[in-house]
Coordinates of C-alpha atoms and ligand atoms in Angstrom, one line a residue:
M7 CA 12.0 30.5 -26.9
I8 CA 9.3 31.1 -29.5
D9 CA 6.0 29.8 -28.2
P10 CA 4.6 27.6 -31.1
R11 CA 1.1 28.8 -30.3
R12 CA 2.0 32.2 -31.8
T13 CA 2.1 30.7 -35.3
R14 CA -0.4 28.8 -37.4
L15 CA -0.2 27.2 -40.9
L16 CA -2.6 28.8 -43.3
N17 CA -2.3 26.1 -46.0
V18 CA -1.6 22.4 -45.8
R19 CA 1.9 22.2 -47.3
N20 CA 5.2 20.8 -46.1
D21 CA 8.4 22.9 -45.7
V22 CA 10.5 22.9 -48.9
L23 CA 14.2 23.4 -49.0
G24 CA 14.8 27.0 -50.3
P25 CA 15.1 30.6 -49.0
V26 CA 12.7 31.7 -46.3
I27 CA 10.6 34.8 -46.9
Y28 CA 9.1 37.0 -44.1
W29 CA 6.3 38.8 -45.9
M30 CA 6.0 41.9 -43.5
S31 CA 2.7 43.7 -43.5
R32 CA 1.3 44.8 -40.1
D33 CA 4.4 44.6 -37.9
Q34 CA 6.8 46.9 -39.7
R35 CA 9.8 46.5 -37.4
V36 CA 12.9 44.4 -37.0
H37 CA 13.2 44.1 -33.2
H38 CA 10.6 42.4 -30.9
N39 CA 8.8 40.9 -33.9
W40 CA 7.7 37.3 -33.4
A41 CA 7.0 36.7 -37.1
L42 CA 10.6 37.7 -38.1
L43 CA 11.9 35.6 -35.2
F44 CA 10.0 32.6 -36.4
A45 CA 11.2 33.0 -40.0
H46 CA 14.7 33.6 -38.8
R47 CA 14.6 30.3 -36.8
K48 CA 13.3 28.4 -39.8
A49 CA 16.1 29.8 -42.0
K50 CA 18.7 28.8 -39.4
I51 CA 17.4 25.2 -38.9
L52 CA 17.1 24.7 -42.7
Q53 CA 20.3 26.6 -43.3
Q54 CA 18.7 28.7 -45.9
P55 CA 18.9 32.4 -46.7
L56 CA 16.3 34.7 -45.1
V57 CA 14.7 37.7 -46.9
V58 CA 12.1 40.2 -45.8
I59 CA 9.6 41.6 -48.3
F60 CA 6.9 44.3 -48.1
T61 CA 4.2 44.4 -50.8
L62 CA 3.2 48.0 -51.3
A63 CA -0.4 47.8 -52.6
P64 CA -1.5 50.5 -55.1
S65 CA -4.1 51.6 -52.6
F66 CA -5.0 50.5 -49.1
L67 CA -8.5 51.3 -47.8
G68 CA -8.2 54.8 -49.2
A69 CA -5.2 55.8 -47.2
P70 CA -4.0 59.2 -48.2
L71 CA -0.4 60.5 -48.5
R72 CA -0.3 61.3 -44.7
H73 CA -0.3 57.6 -43.9
Y74 CA 1.9 56.4 -46.7
D75 CA 4.6 59.0 -45.8
F76 CA 4.6 57.8 -42.2
M77 CA 4.7 54.2 -43.2
L78 CA 7.4 54.5 -45.9
Q79 CA 9.7 56.5 -43.6
G80 CA 9.4 53.7 -41.1
L81 CA 10.1 51.1 -43.8
K82 CA 13.3 52.9 -44.8
E83 CA 14.5 52.4 -41.2
V84 CA 13.5 48.7 -41.4
E85 CA 15.7 48.3 -44.6
V86 CA 18.7 49.8 -42.7
S87 CA 18.3 47.7 -39.6
L88 CA 17.9 44.5 -41.7
R89 CA 21.1 45.3 -43.6
E90 CA 23.0 45.4 -40.3
L91 CA 21.8 41.8 -39.8
N92 CA 22.7 40.9 -43.3
I93 CA 19.0 40.3 -44.2
P94 CA 17.9 41.6 -47.6
F95 CA 14.8 43.7 -47.8
F96 CA 12.7 44.0 -51.0
L97 CA 9.8 46.3 -51.5
L98 CA 7.4 45.1 -54.2
Q99 CA 4.9 47.5 -55.7
G100 CA 1.6 46.1 -56.9
E101 CA -1.2 43.9 -55.7
P102 CA 0.2 41.5 -53.1
V103 CA -1.8 38.6 -54.6
T104 CA 0.2 38.8 -57.8
E105 CA 3.5 40.2 -56.5
L106 CA 4.1 37.7 -53.7
P107 CA 3.6 34.4 -55.7
R108 CA 5.7 35.9 -58.5
F109 CA 8.6 36.7 -56.1
V110 CA 8.3 33.2 -54.5
K111 CA 8.8 31.7 -58.0
K112 CA 11.7 33.9 -58.9
L113 CA 13.5 33.2 -55.6
K114 CA 12.5 29.5 -55.6
A115 CA 11.5 30.1 -51.9
G116 CA 10.8 27.2 -49.6
I117 CA 8.7 28.9 -46.9
V118 CA 6.7 32.1 -46.5
V119 CA 6.0 33.5 -43.0
T120 CA 3.6 36.5 -42.5
D121 CA 2.3 38.5 -39.6
F122 CA -1.3 38.6 -38.4
S123 CA -4.1 41.1 -39.0
P124 CA -7.8 40.5 -38.5
L125 CA -8.8 43.0 -41.2
I126 CA -10.6 41.5 -44.1
I127 CA -8.3 43.0 -46.7
S128 CA -5.4 41.1 -45.1
R129 CA -7.4 37.9 -44.6
T130 CA -8.4 37.9 -48.3
W131 CA -4.8 38.4 -49.5
K132 CA -3.7 35.4 -47.4
K133 CA -6.6 33.1 -48.4
T134 CA -5.8 33.7 -52.1
I135 CA -2.1 33.4 -51.7
G136 CA -2.2 30.4 -49.4
K137 CA -4.2 28.5 -52.1
E138 CA -1.9 29.4 -54.9
L139 CA 1.4 28.7 -53.2
L140 CA 2.9 25.1 -53.3
I141 CA 5.0 26.0 -50.2
P142 CA 3.8 26.6 -46.6
L143 CA 2.3 30.0 -45.6
Y144 CA 2.8 30.5 -41.9
E145 CA 1.0 33.3 -39.9
T146 CA 2.5 34.5 -36.7
D147 CA 0.6 37.0 -34.4
A148 CA 3.3 39.5 -33.8
H149 CA 0.9 42.3 -32.9
N150 CA -0.9 40.8 -29.8
I151 CA 0.8 39.7 -26.7
V152 CA -1.6 36.7 -26.5
P153 CA -2.2 35.4 -30.0
C154 CA -5.8 36.4 -31.1
W155 CA -6.8 32.8 -31.7
I156 CA -5.5 31.7 -28.3
A157 CA -7.0 34.5 -26.2
S158 CA -10.5 33.5 -27.3
N159 CA -12.2 31.5 -30.0
K160 CA -15.2 33.8 -30.4
Q161 CA -16.4 37.4 -30.3
E162 CA -16.2 38.6 -26.7
F163 CA -19.2 40.4 -25.2
A164 CA -17.2 43.1 -23.3
A165 CA -13.9 43.9 -21.7
R166 CA -15.1 42.2 -18.5
T167 CA -15.6 38.8 -20.3
F168 CA -12.2 39.1 -22.1
R169 CA -10.0 40.5 -19.3
P170 CA -9.8 37.2 -17.3
K171 CA -8.9 35.2 -20.4
I172 CA -6.1 37.5 -21.4
T173 CA -4.8 38.1 -17.8
S174 CA -4.6 34.4 -17.1
L175 CA -2.4 33.9 -20.2
L176 CA -0.1 36.9 -19.7
K177 CA 2.3 34.9 -17.5
E178 CA 3.0 32.6 -20.5
F179 CA 3.0 35.2 -23.2
L180 CA 4.2 38.5 -21.7
T181 CA 7.9 37.4 -22.0
E182 CA 11.2 38.8 -23.2
F183 CA 12.2 38.4 -26.8
P184 CA 15.1 36.2 -28.1
E185 CA 18.0 38.1 -29.7
L186 CA 18.0 38.3 -33.5
T187 CA 21.5 37.3 -34.8
P188 CA 22.9 38.2 -38.2
I189 CA 22.3 35.7 -41.0
D190 CA 25.2 34.5 -43.1
S191 CA 23.2 34.5 -46.3
A192 CA 25.2 34.9 -49.4
M193 CA 22.3 36.6 -51.2
E194 CA 23.2 39.9 -52.8
Y195 CA 20.5 42.4 -53.3
I196 CA 19.9 45.9 -54.6
P197 CA 18.8 48.5 -52.1
V198 CA 15.3 49.9 -52.5
T199 CA 15.1 53.0 -54.8
W200 CA 12.8 55.0 -52.5
S201 CA 12.5 58.0 -54.9
D202 CA 10.8 55.7 -57.5
I203 CA 8.5 54.3 -54.8
Y204 CA 7.4 57.8 -53.9
Q205 CA 6.9 58.6 -57.6
G206 CA 4.7 55.5 -58.0
L207 CA 2.4 56.4 -55.2
N208 CA -1.1 57.5 -56.1
A209 CA -2.2 58.4 -52.5
D210 CA -4.4 61.5 -52.1
P211 CA -2.0 64.4 -51.4
M212 CA -5.0 66.5 -50.0
V213 CA -4.2 64.9 -46.6
Q214 CA -0.6 66.1 -46.0
P215 CA 1.9 64.4 -43.7
V216 CA 1.8 65.8 -40.2
H217 CA 4.7 67.6 -38.5
G218 CA 5.4 67.1 -34.8
L219 CA 5.4 63.3 -34.9
K220 CA 8.5 61.7 -36.4
P221 CA 7.8 58.3 -38.0
G222 CA 9.9 55.1 -37.5
G223 CA 11.2 52.7 -34.9
K224 CA 13.7 55.0 -33.3
A225 CA 11.1 57.8 -32.9
A226 CA 8.7 55.3 -31.5
K227 CA 11.2 54.2 -28.8
T228 CA 11.9 57.9 -27.9
C229 CA 8.1 58.4 -27.6
L230 CA 7.8 55.4 -25.3
E231 CA 10.8 56.4 -23.1
S232 CA 9.5 60.0 -22.7
F233 CA 6.1 58.6 -21.8
L234 CA 7.5 56.2 -19.2
N235 CA 9.8 58.9 -17.7
D236 CA 7.4 61.9 -17.7
R237 CA 3.8 60.9 -18.1
L238 CA 3.0 57.3 -17.0
S239 CA 3.1 58.5 -13.4
S240 CA 0.1 60.7 -13.9
Y241 CA -1.7 58.5 -16.4
S242 CA -4.5 57.1 -14.2
V243 CA -5.5 60.6 -13.1
N244 CA -4.9 62.6 -16.3
R245 CA -5.5 60.2 -19.2
N246 CA -9.0 61.6 -19.9
D247 CA -7.9 65.2 -19.9
P248 CA -6.9 66.3 -23.4
T249 CA -5.2 69.5 -22.1
T250 CA -2.6 67.5 -20.1
G251 CA -1.1 65.5 -23.0
A252 CA -0.8 62.7 -20.4
T253 CA -1.3 59.8 -22.8
S254 CA 1.6 57.9 -24.6
N255 CA 0.9 59.1 -28.2
L256 CA 2.0 55.6 -29.2
S257 CA -1.0 54.6 -31.4
P258 CA 0.4 55.6 -34.9
Y259 CA 3.6 53.6 -34.1
L260 CA 1.6 50.7 -32.8
H261 CA -0.8 50.8 -35.8
F262 CA 2.1 50.5 -38.3
G263 CA 3.9 48.0 -36.0
Q264 CA 6.9 50.3 -35.7
I265 CA 7.0 49.4 -32.1
S266 CA 5.9 46.2 -30.3
A267 CA 3.0 46.4 -27.8
Q268 CA 4.6 43.6 -25.9
Y269 CA 7.9 45.5 -25.6
C270 CA 5.9 48.6 -24.4
A271 CA 4.0 46.4 -21.9
M272 CA 7.2 44.8 -20.6
R273 CA 8.8 48.2 -20.1
A274 CA 5.7 49.8 -18.5
S275 CA 5.2 46.8 -16.1
R276 CA 8.8 47.3 -14.9
S277 CA 8.6 51.1 -14.5
D278 CA 8.6 52.7 -11.0
A279 CA 5.2 54.3 -11.6
S280 CA 2.5 53.5 -9.2
E281 CA 0.5 50.2 -9.4
A282 CA -2.6 52.3 -10.3
D283 CA -0.8 54.0 -13.2
R284 CA 0.7 50.9 -14.6
K285 CA -2.6 49.0 -14.3
A286 CA -4.5 51.8 -16.1
F287 CA -2.0 51.9 -18.9
L288 CA -1.8 48.1 -19.4
E289 CA -5.6 47.9 -19.3
E290 CA -5.7 50.1 -22.5
L291 CA -2.6 48.7 -24.1
I292 CA -3.4 45.0 -23.6
V293 CA -7.1 44.4 -22.8
R294 CA -8.7 47.2 -24.9
R295 CA -6.3 46.9 -27.8
E296 CA -6.5 43.1 -28.0
L297 CA -10.3 43.2 -27.5
S298 CA -10.4 45.2 -30.7
D299 CA -8.5 42.5 -32.7
N300 CA -11.0 40.0 -31.2
Y301 CA -13.9 42.0 -32.5
C302 CA -12.5 42.4 -36.0
N303 CA -11.3 38.8 -36.1
Y304 CA -14.7 37.2 -35.2
N305 CA -17.1 39.7 -36.7
D306 CA -16.8 40.1 -40.5
L307 CA -19.1 43.2 -40.3
Y308 CA -16.8 45.1 -38.0
N309 CA -16.7 48.1 -40.3
S310 CA -20.4 48.3 -40.7
F311 CA -23.4 49.4 -38.7
D312 CA -24.7 45.8 -39.3
G313 CA -22.0 44.4 -37.1
L314 CA -23.3 46.1 -34.0
P315 CA -25.0 44.2 -31.1
A316 CA -28.7 43.5 -31.7
W317 CA -29.9 45.5 -28.7
A318 CA -28.1 48.6 -30.0
K319 CA -29.4 48.4 -33.5
E320 CA -32.9 47.9 -32.1
T321 CA -32.8 50.9 -29.8
L322 CA -31.2 53.2 -32.4
E323 CA -33.8 52.1 -35.0
K324 CA -36.6 52.7 -32.5
H325 CA -35.5 56.3 -32.4
I326 CA -34.7 56.7 -36.1
A327 CA -37.6 59.2 -36.6
D328 CA -36.8 61.3 -33.5
K329 CA -36.3 65.0 -34.4
R330 CA -32.6 65.8 -34.8
E331 CA -32.1 69.3 -33.4
Y332 CA -29.1 69.8 -35.7
L333 CA -28.3 67.9 -38.9
Y334 CA -25.0 67.8 -40.7
T335 CA -23.7 65.9 -43.8
S336 CA -20.3 64.2 -43.7
E337 CA -18.8 67.1 -45.7
E338 CA -20.0 69.6 -43.1
F339 CA -18.5 67.5 -40.3
A340 CA -15.3 67.2 -42.3
H341 CA -15.1 71.0 -42.6
R342 CA -15.9 71.6 -38.9
A343 CA -19.2 73.4 -39.9
T344 CA -21.2 72.5 -36.8
H345 CA -22.7 74.8 -34.2
E346 CA -20.5 73.5 -31.4
K347 CA -17.0 74.9 -30.9
L348 CA -15.8 72.0 -28.9
W349 CA -16.7 69.5 -31.6
N350 CA -15.2 71.7 -34.3
A351 CA -12.0 72.0 -32.2
A352 CA -11.8 68.2 -31.9
Q353 CA -12.2 67.8 -35.7
L354 CA -9.5 70.5 -36.3
E355 CA -7.1 68.6 -34.0
L356 CA -7.8 65.5 -36.1
V357 CA -7.4 67.1 -39.5
K358 CA -4.3 69.1 -38.6
T359 CA -2.4 66.8 -36.2
G360 CA -3.6 63.4 -37.4
R361 CA -4.6 62.5 -33.9
I362 CA -7.5 63.2 -31.6
H363 CA -7.4 62.6 -27.9
G364 CA -9.0 59.4 -26.7
Y365 CA -11.7 61.1 -24.4
M366 CA -12.5 63.6 -27.2
R367 CA -12.8 60.8 -29.7
M368 CA -15.8 59.3 -27.8
Y369 CA -17.5 62.7 -27.6
W370 CA -16.6 63.4 -31.2
A371 CA -18.2 60.2 -32.5
K372 CA -21.3 60.4 -30.3
K373 CA -22.1 63.9 -31.6
I374 CA -21.8 62.5 -35.1
L375 CA -24.5 60.1 -34.1
E376 CA -26.7 62.9 -32.6
W377 CA -26.3 65.2 -35.5
S378 CA -26.6 62.8 -38.5
E379 CA -29.7 61.8 -40.4
T380 CA -29.5 58.1 -39.4
P381 CA -27.2 56.0 -37.1
R382 CA -26.0 54.1 -40.1
Q383 CA -24.9 57.3 -41.9
A384 CA -23.3 58.4 -38.6
F385 CA -21.3 55.2 -38.4
D386 CA -20.0 55.5 -41.9
T387 CA -19.1 59.2 -41.5
A388 CA -17.1 58.5 -38.3
I389 CA -15.2 55.7 -39.9
T390 CA -14.5 57.7 -43.1
L391 CA -13.3 60.8 -41.2
N392 CA -11.3 58.7 -38.7
D393 CA -9.5 56.7 -41.4
R394 CA -8.9 59.7 -43.6
Y395 CA -7.2 61.9 -41.1
A396 CA -6.1 59.9 -38.0
L397 CA -2.6 58.5 -38.4
D398 CA -3.7 55.5 -36.3
G399 CA -6.7 54.9 -38.6
R400 CA -7.6 51.8 -40.6
D401 CA -7.0 49.9 -37.4
P402 CA -9.1 47.4 -35.4
N403 CA -9.1 49.9 -32.6
G404 CA -10.8 52.4 -34.8
Y405 CA -13.6 50.2 -36.0
T406 CA -14.1 49.0 -32.4
G407 CA -13.9 52.6 -31.0
V408 CA -16.6 53.8 -33.4
A409 CA -18.8 50.8 -32.8
W410 CA -18.4 51.4 -29.0
S411 CA -19.3 55.1 -29.3
I412 CA -22.2 54.9 -31.8
G413 CA -23.3 51.3 -31.4
G414 CA -22.8 50.3 -27.8
L415 CA -20.3 47.5 -28.6
H416 CA -18.6 46.2 -25.4
D417 CA -20.9 48.7 -23.5
R418 CA -24.2 48.2 -21.8
P419 CA -27.6 49.9 -22.3
W420 CA -28.1 53.2 -20.5
F421 CA -31.3 55.1 -19.7
E422 CA -33.3 55.9 -22.8
R423 CA -33.3 59.3 -24.5
A424 CA -34.1 60.9 -27.9
V425 CA -32.0 59.8 -30.9
Y426 CA -29.5 57.8 -28.7
G427 CA -32.1 55.3 -27.5
R428 CA -30.1 53.5 -24.7
I429 CA -26.7 54.2 -26.2
R430 CA -24.4 56.0 -23.6
Y431 CA -24.8 59.7 -23.9
M432 CA -22.0 62.4 -23.8
N433 CA -22.1 66.1 -24.2
A434 CA -19.9 69.3 -23.9
S435 CA -21.0 70.0 -20.3
G436 CA -19.9 66.4 -19.4
C437 CA -16.5 67.3 -20.9
A438 CA -16.4 70.6 -19.0
R439 CA -16.7 68.6 -15.8
K440 CA -13.6 66.6 -16.8
F441 CA -11.3 69.3 -18.2
D442 CA -10.9 73.0 -19.1
I443 CA -12.8 73.0 -22.5
K444 CA -12.0 76.7 -23.1
R445 CA -8.3 75.9 -23.0
Y446 CA -8.8 72.9 -25.4
I447 CA -10.8 75.1 -27.8
A448 CA -8.3 77.9 -27.6
R449 CA -5.5 75.5 -28.6
F450 CA -7.3 74.7 -31.9
E451 CA -9.5 77.7 -32.5
G452 CA -6.6 80.0 -33.3
E453 CA -5.2 77.1 -35.2
E454 CA -2.0 77.5 -33.1
L455 CA -1.8 73.7 -33.0
F456 CA 1.1 72.9 -30.8
P457 CA 1.2 74.6 -27.4
S458 CA 4.4 76.6 -27.1
Ligands
FAD515 P1 -2.9 55.6 -24.6 O1 -3.9 56.1 -23.7 O2 -1.5 56.0 -24.3 O3 -3.0 54.0 -24.7 C1 -1.9 53.3 -25.2 C2 -2.3 52.3 -26.3 O4 -3.4 51.5 -25.9 C3 -2.9 53.1 -27.5 O5 -1.9 53.5 -28.4 C4 -3.8 52.0 -28.1 O6 -3.0 51.1 -28.9 C5 -4.3 51.3 -26.9 N1 -5.6 51.9 -26.6 C6 -5.8 53.0 -25.8 N2 -7.2 53.2 -25.6 C7 -7.8 52.3 -26.4 C8 -9.1 51.9 -26.7 N3 -10.2 52.7 -26.2 N4 -9.4 50.9 -27.5 C9 -8.4 50.2 -28.0 N5 -7.1 50.4 -27.8 C10 -6.8 51.4 -27.0 N6 -7.2 53.8 -31.6 C11 -6.4 53.5 -32.7 O7 -5.3 53.0 -32.5 N7 -6.8 53.8 -34.0 C12 -8.0 54.4 -34.3 O8 -8.4 54.6 -35.4 C13 -8.9 54.7 -33.2 N8 -10.1 55.2 -33.4 C14 -10.9 55.4 -32.3 C15 -12.2 56.0 -32.6 C16 -13.1 56.2 -31.5 C17 -14.5 56.8 -31.8 C18 -12.7 55.9 -30.2 C19 -13.7 56.1 -29.0 C20 -11.4 55.3 -29.9 C21 -10.6 55.1 -31.0 N9 -9.3 54.6 -30.8 C22 -8.4 54.3 -31.8 C23 -8.8 54.1 -29.4 C24 -8.1 55.1 -28.6 O9 -8.8 56.3 -28.5 C25 -6.7 55.4 -29.1 O10 -6.0 54.2 -29.3 C26 -5.9 56.3 -28.2 O11 -6.5 57.5 -27.9 C27 -4.5 56.5 -28.8 O12 -3.8 57.5 -28.1 P2 -2.5 57.0 -27.2 O13 -1.7 56.1 -28.0 O14 -2.0 58.2 -26.6 O15 -3.3 56.1 -26.1
FO1_516 N1 0.0 46.8 -45.5 C1 0.6 46.2 -46.5 O1 1.0 45.0 -46.4 N2 0.8 46.8 -47.7 C2 0.4 48.1 -47.9 O2 0.6 48.7 -48.9 C3 -0.2 48.8 -46.7 C4 -0.6 50.1 -46.8 C5 -1.2 50.8 -45.7 C6 -1.5 52.1 -45.8 C7 -2.1 52.7 -44.7 C8 -2.3 52.0 -43.5 O3 -2.9 52.6 -42.4 C9 -1.9 50.6 -43.4 C10 -1.3 50.0 -44.5 N3 -0.9 48.7 -44.5 C11 -0.4 48.1 -45.6 C12 -1.4 47.7 -43.5 C13 -1.1 47.9 -42.0 O4 0.2 48.0 -41.8 C14 -1.8 46.8 -41.3 O5 -1.4 45.6 -41.8 C15 -3.3 46.9 -41.3 O6 -3.7 48.2 -41.1 C16 -4.0 46.0 -40.4 O7 -4.0 46.4 -39.1

């Protein structure tokens, strides 16, 4: 029931008799989690206890308090759900590369299973730990429906080259999940003292937690159900209109793994919405999202201008000396000090609500390209602002989204123009053709951030 292709061994070691550890990182949930299911099965076969650990790094790509708060509230729920299955949960504070091997020794563990992330920070942790451990370190892709290394063995050119590969494999991988049964492990353990964890955080409090979006697995499920019941049936028509609120709002939950994309895809494909609406949603949730993991997994320069396609770098560099009608520094962008109300409203949505509507995100990034000194500076500004304020930031989707908007990744050359070269152009009047921009600006100009 667990496809063996979802898991790979990161170091050459044999299973040892001893407790099995699931080192949870990207997929912070108990249900519909292939990595936990794999570890659970190993524990059953070897008749060993199973424990779950999360290593809370002192800092993670500059994540401020907003993100840690959302994540820790979700992890609190994980601890409770695991307790119902008699599976201990440990939260270790400190560098994973020291804390994990130390915990393995203390526990005399026999196997470590972890989940998959294409980000370099996560790959580096595993490379170091895999070398040091004398026991096996397995990695299960619990985030993608088709495991990243199965979907493709190279960086894909565009969605159109990736889509057939993914779609042909969906019938084998878009499946139900086996049930997770309680473990009869005799291991006693002390519950996490969450107050100490919060004390020990040194995350920047300048970016406060957002209201209006409850963290955790239960809230994620409610968000999915409300989307399936009320909004999926208008998704294909309204998804690009930020004033309709027609999208799922699932990205923070998907980013922290508080809900399984595969579970969302199963539920959506069975909904009674039209074929057009289901197709449009699954295109984003499966093809676009898994294409982002493909980009980050096979291009080590995913978070840099240097990672962009050659044609895009060439055309942007050809126009590097073009006169910029407006010029802003990243601070001016951060403080919404541009001449354009629509752009300032999008930045305000991002800063205040921790999210920015998908269509606006493209326009938001492209204007940073147009109004920055250089394309390289624009790329770095967009990543910094996105990761600082967006709850779904520090995600392959973000690096890929910025690379698409500013650097033509997975896109094609368009007709040439100043500053952009042949990168696809967007502007406010283009937005006005799509939706009521006055209404959008009004929502954020008066800083009344949630429509009554
Ligand atoms: P829905 O439209 O309901 O889609 C459902 C899910 O499909 C999303 O949650 C997401 O997981 C996936 N998805 C949707 N659109 C895309 C896309 N274009 N690329 C990849 N996956 C997609 N997404 C992030 O998760 N984190 C980011 O930091 C991020 N930064 C972005 C920056 C820019 C400049 C751009 C253009 C896009 C960015 N995206 C990012 C992708 C996309 O805009 C968001 O995933 C989407 O708007 C999230 O809202 P939703 O969950 O309501 O999406
Ligand atoms: N993963 C961890 O294993 N430990 C952390 O301390 C941690 C902090 C963190 C903070 C913000 C954020 O957006 C993600 C964070 N993650 C952490 C990782 C995250 O869950 C994913 O594994 C990566 O973002 C890869 O997609």
